[in-house]
Coordinates of C-alpha atoms in Angstrom, one line a residue:
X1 CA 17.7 8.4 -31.3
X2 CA 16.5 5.0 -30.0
X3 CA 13.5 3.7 -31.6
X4 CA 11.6 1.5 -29.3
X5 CA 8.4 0.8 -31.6
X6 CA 11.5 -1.3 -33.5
X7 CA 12.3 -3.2 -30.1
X8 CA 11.2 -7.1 -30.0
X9 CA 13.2 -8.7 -26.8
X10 CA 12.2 -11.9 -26.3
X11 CA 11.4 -13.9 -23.2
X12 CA 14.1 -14.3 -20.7
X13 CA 13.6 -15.8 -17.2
X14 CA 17.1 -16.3 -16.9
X15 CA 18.0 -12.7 -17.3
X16 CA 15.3 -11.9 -14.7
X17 CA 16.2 -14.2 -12.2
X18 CA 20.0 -12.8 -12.5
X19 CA 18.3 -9.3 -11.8
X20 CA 16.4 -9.5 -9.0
X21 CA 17.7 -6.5 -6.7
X22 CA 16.5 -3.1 -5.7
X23 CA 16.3 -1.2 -8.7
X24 CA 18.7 1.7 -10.1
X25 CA 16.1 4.3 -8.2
X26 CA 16.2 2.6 -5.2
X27 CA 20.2 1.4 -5.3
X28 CA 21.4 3.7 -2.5
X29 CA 18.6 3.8 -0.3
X30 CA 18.6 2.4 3.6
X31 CA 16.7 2.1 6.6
X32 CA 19.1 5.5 7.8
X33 CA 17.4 7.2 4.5
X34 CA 14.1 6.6 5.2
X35 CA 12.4 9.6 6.3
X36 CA 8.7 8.8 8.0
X37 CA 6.1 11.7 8.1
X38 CA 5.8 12.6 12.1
X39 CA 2.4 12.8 11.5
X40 CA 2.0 8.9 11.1
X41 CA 3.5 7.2 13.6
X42 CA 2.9 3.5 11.8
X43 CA 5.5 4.7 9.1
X44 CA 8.5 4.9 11.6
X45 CA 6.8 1.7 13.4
X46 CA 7.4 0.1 10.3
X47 CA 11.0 0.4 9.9
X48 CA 11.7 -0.7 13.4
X49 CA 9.3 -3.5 12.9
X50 CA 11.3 -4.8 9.7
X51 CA 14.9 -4.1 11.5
X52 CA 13.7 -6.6 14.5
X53 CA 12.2 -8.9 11.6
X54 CA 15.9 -8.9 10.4
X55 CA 17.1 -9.8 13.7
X56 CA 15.1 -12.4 14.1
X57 CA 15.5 -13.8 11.3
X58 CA 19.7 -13.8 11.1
X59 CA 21.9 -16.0 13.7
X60 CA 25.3 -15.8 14.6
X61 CA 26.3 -13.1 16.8
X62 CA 29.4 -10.8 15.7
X63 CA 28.0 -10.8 12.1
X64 CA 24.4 -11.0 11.0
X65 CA 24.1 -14.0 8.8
X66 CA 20.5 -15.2 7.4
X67 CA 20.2 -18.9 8.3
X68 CA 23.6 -20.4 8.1
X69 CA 23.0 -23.0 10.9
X70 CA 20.3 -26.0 10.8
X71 CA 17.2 -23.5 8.8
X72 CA 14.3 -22.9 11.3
X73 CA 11.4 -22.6 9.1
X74 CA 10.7 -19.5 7.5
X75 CA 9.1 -16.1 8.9
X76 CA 6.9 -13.3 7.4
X77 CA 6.3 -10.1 7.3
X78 CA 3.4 -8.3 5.5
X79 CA 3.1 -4.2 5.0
X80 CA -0.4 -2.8 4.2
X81 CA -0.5 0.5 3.5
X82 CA -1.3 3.3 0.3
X83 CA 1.3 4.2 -2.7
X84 CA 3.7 6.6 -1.6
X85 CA 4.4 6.2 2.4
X86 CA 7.9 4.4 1.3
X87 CA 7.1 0.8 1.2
X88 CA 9.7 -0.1 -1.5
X89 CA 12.1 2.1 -0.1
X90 CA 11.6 -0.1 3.5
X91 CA 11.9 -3.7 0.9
X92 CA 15.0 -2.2 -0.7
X93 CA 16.3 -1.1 2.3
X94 CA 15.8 -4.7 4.0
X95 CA 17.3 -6.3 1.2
X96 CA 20.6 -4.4 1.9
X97 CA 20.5 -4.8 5.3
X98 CA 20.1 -8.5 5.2
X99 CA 22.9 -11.5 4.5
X100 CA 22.6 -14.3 2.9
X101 CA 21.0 -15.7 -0.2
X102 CA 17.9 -13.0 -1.2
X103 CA 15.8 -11.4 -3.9
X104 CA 13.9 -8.7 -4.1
X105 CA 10.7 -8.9 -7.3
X106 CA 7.7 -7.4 -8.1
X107 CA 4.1 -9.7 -7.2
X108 CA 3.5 -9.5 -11.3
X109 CA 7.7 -11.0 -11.8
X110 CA 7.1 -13.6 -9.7
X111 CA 3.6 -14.8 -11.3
X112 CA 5.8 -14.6 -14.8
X113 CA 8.8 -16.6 -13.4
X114 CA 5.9 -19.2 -12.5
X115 CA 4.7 -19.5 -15.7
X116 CA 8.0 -19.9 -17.5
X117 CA 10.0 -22.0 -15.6
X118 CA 6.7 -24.2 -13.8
X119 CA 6.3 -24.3 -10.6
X120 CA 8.9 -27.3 -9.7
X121 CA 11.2 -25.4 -11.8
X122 CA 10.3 -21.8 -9.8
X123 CA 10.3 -23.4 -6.3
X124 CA 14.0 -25.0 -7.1
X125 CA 14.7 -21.4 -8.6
X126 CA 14.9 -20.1 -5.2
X127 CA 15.4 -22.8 -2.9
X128 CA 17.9 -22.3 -0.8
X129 CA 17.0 -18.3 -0.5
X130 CA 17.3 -17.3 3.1
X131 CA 14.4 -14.0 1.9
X132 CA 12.6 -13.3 -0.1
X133 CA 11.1 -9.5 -0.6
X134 CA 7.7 -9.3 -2.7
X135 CA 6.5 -6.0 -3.8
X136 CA 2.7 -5.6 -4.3
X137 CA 1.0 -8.8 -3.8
X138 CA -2.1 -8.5 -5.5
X139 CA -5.1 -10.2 -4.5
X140 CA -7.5 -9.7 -7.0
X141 CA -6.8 -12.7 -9.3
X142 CA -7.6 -16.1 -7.5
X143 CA -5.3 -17.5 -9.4
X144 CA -2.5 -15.8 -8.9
X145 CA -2.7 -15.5 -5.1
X146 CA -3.3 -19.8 -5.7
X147 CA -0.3 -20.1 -7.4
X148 CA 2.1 -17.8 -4.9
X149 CA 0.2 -19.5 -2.2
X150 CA 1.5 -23.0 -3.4
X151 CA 4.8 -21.4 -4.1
X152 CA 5.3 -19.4 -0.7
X153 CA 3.7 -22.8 0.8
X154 CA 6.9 -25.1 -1.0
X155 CA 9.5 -22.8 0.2
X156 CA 9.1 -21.2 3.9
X157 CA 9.2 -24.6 5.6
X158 CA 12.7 -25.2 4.3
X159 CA 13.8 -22.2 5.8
X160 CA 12.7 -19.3 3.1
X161 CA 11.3 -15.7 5.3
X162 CA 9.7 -13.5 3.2
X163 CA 8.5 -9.7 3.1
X164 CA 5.8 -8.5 1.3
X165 CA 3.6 -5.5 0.6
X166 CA 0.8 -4.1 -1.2
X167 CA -0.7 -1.6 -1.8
X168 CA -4.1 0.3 -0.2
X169 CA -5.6 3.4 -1.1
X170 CA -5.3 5.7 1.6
X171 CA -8.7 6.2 2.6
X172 CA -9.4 3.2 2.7
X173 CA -6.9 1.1 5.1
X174 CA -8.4 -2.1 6.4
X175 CA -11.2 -2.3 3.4
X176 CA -11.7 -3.2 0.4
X177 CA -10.1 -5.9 -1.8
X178 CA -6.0 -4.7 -1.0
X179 CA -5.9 -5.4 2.8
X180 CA -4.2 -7.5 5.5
X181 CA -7.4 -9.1 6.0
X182 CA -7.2 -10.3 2.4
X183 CA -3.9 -11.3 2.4
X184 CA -4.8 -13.3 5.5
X185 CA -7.6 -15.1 4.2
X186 CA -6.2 -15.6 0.7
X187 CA -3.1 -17.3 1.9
X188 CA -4.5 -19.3 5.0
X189 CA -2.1 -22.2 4.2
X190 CA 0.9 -20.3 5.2
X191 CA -1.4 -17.2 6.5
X192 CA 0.3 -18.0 10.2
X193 CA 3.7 -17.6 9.1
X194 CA 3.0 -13.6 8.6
X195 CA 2.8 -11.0 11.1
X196 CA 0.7 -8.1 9.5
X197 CA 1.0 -4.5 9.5
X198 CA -0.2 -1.4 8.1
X199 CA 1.6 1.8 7.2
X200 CA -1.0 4.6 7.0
X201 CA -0.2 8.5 5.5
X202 CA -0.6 10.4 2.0
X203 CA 1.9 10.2 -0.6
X204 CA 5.2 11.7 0.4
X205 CA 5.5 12.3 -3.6
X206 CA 2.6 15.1 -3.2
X207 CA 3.9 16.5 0.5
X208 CA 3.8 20.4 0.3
X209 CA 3.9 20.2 -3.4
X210 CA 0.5 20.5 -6.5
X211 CA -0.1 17.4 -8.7
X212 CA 2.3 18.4 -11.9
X213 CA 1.0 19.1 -15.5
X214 CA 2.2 17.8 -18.4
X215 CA 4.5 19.8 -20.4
X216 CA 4.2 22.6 -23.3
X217 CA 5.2 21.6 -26.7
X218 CA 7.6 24.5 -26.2
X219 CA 8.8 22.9 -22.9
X220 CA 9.2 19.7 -24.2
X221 CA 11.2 20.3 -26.7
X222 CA 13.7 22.4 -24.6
X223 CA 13.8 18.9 -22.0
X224 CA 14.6 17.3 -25.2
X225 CA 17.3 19.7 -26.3
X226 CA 18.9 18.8 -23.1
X227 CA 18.4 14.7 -23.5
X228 CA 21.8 12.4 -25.5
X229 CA 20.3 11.4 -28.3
X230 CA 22.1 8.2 -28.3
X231 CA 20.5 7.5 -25.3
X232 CA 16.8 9.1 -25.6
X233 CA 13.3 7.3 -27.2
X234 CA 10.1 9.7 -28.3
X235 CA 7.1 8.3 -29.8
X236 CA 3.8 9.0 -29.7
X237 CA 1.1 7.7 -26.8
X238 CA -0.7 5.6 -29.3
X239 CA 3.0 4.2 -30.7
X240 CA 3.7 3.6 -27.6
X241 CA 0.6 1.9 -26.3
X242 CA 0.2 -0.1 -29.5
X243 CA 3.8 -1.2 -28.9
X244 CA 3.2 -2.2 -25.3
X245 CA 0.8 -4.8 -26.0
X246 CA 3.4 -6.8 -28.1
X247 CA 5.8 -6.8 -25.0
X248 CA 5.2 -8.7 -22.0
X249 CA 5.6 -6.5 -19.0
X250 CA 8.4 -8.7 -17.9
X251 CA 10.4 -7.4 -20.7
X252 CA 10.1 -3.7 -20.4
X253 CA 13.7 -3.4 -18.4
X254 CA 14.9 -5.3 -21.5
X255 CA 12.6 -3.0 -24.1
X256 CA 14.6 -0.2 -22.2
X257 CA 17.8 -1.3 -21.9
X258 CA 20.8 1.1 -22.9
X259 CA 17.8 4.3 -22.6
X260 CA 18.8 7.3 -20.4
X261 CA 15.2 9.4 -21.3
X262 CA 12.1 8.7 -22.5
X263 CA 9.5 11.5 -24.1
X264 CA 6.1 10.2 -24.3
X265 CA 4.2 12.7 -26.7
X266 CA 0.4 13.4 -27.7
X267 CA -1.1 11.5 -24.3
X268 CA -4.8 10.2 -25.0
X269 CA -7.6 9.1 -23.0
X270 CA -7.0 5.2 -22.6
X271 CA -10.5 3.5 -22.8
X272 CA -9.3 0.1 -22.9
X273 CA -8.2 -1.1 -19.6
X274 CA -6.1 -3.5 -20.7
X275 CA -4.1 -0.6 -22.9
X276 CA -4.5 1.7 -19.6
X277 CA -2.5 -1.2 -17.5
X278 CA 0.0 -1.8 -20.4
X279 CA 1.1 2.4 -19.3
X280 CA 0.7 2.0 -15.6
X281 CA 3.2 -1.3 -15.8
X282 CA 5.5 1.1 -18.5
X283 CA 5.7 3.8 -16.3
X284 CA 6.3 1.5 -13.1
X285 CA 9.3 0.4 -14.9
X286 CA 10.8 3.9 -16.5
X287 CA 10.1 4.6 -12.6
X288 CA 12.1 2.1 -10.9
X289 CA 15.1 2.3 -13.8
X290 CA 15.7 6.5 -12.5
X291 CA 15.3 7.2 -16.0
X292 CA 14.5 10.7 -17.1
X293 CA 10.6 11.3 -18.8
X294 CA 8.5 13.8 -20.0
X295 CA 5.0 13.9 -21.1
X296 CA 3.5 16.4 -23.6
X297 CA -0.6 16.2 -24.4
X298 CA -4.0 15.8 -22.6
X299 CA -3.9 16.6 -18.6
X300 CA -3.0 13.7 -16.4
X301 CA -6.6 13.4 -15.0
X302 CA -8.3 12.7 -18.5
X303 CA -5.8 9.7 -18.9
X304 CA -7.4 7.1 -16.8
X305 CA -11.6 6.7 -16.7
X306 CA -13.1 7.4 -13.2
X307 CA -14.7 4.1 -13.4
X308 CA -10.9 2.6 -13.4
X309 CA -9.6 4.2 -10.6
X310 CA -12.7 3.3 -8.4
X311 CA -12.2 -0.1 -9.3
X312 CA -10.3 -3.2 -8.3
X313 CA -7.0 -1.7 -10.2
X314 CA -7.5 1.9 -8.4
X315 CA -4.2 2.4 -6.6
X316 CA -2.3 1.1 -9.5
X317 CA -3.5 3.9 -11.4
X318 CA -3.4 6.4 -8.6
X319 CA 0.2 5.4 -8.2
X320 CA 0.9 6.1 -11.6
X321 CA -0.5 9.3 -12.0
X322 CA 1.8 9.7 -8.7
X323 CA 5.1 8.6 -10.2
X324 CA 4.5 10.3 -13.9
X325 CA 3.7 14.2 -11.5
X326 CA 7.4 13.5 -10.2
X327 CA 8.9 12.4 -13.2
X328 CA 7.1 15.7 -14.5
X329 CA 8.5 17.5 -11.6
X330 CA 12.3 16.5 -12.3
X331 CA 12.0 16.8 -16.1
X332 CA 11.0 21.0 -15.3
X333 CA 14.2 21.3 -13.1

């Protein structure tokens, strides 16, 4: 069995930068595979609106390719809408559609390719990128949106279009902190670049189907009876949480590398936000790899306190307790 608690990897920009594609969940996914709820018409409006953003963006007739004569200056596209209506899906998707020099990153790997290469040394990183696909900008750290507002400012001139999303709570499109207006406003140097739009709907992980619950003892241990032990990790919440905050997010593919299944047992109330966000950035990662996971302990709604998910970080923890329900889901099959 692999024992992550004895896990160190150490920083590696390099290794990122190498790695920046849709991610094993999300390998085989395409605009064809993309199925928008009927309900919401802004879901299907989206797809079409990033397929023309494509086709506008690519030259040469007979063979789409991104920018290969004399660069026009770059183009954007911004999606606004809750966790769970298929944004990433849509990015992924537009990343395999598209030619050319691109990467595809989360907001969060692009603030840590910033810090460790500088931002001369992240701007020459990717210039020469005909897109660039950024997966929920975050807007509630001035800093942050400064510094990928100086980056995005450095590169779409030359010729570099980029996509990006975040993320809204449903309820709550067109308000709050995560919105187009935001985005707008918080990246006003290159804000006219971007063409906005908003995807509205529920989570399509929760369509027809009850929030899962965590498992049995007696049902975990028959999901781990069916796990490799070469390839499976267990260890306990707190293990896992005190681990976590001796690993930069940025190096959880690494911390996981060569795992097939992950069991979390013993889950806990997390009082300390910054523990809490530690999880939600694990299980974004055990997410995106397709790995299996199962959870055994306290219910999923005594994890995170109320005052966290009516707070600036809300839908990162509402899309957690989304993505850990369906990795619940699939570990029962």
């Amino acid at each position: 069995m692999i024992d992550l608690s004895a896990r160190h990897p150490p920083p590696d920009p390099q290794g990122l930068l190498a790695g920046l594609a849709p991610s094993a969940r999300f390998r085989h996914v395409r605009f064809g595979t993309y199925r928008p709820n009927p309900e919401y018409p802004s879901q299907d409006a989206a797809r079409a609106s990033l397929q023309a953003f494509l086709k506008g963006a690519q030259v040469r007739p007979g063979g789409f390719r991104l920018f290969r004569r004399a660069k026009p200056e770059g183009r954007g596209l911004y999606l606004d809408g809750g966790f769970g209506v298929g944004k990433t899906h849509l990015l992924a998707s537009t990343y395999f559609e598209a030619d050319g020099e691109r990467a595809l990153m989360s907001f969060q790997d692009l603030m840590y390719l910033i810090g460790a290469l500088g931002m001369t040394g992240a701007v020459q990183a990717f210039r020469g990128h005909d897109l660039l696909l950024i997966d929920e900008f975050e807007l509630d750290d001035p800093g942050n949106t400064h510094m990928a507002n100086t980056f995005l400012s450095q590169l779409m001139p030359a010729g570099t279009s980029v996509v990006a999303t975040s993320n809204t709570e449903p309820g709550a499109l067109g308000q709050g902190r995560f919105n187009a207006g935001d985005f707008q406003r918080q990246i006003q140097g290159i804000a006219d670049r971007f063409d906005t739009h908003r995807i509205d709907g529920p989570d399509y992980r929760q369509r027809g189907t009850t929030p899962a619950e965590v498992l049995t003892p007696e049902a975990f241990a028959a999901w781990q009876a069916r796990q490799d032990d070469r390839t499976l990790a267990v260890l306990t919440h707190r293990d896992l949480n005190r681990h976590l905050l001796a690993v930069h997010p940025s190096r959880f593919a690494q911390l996981l590398d060569g795992v097939q299944a992950v069991g979390v047992t013993d889950l806990v109330a997390m009082p300390d936000q910054n523990i809490a966000l530690r999880f939600v950035h694990f299980i974004d990662k055990l997410y995106d790899l397709g790995l299996h996971a199962a959870f055994s302990g306290a219910p999923l709604g005594k994890l995170f306190s109320e005052t966290y998910r009516h707070g600036a970080y809300a839908k990162k923890y509402s899309r957690c307790l989304s993505r850990v329900s369906e990795m619940l889901r699939e570990a029962g099959g």
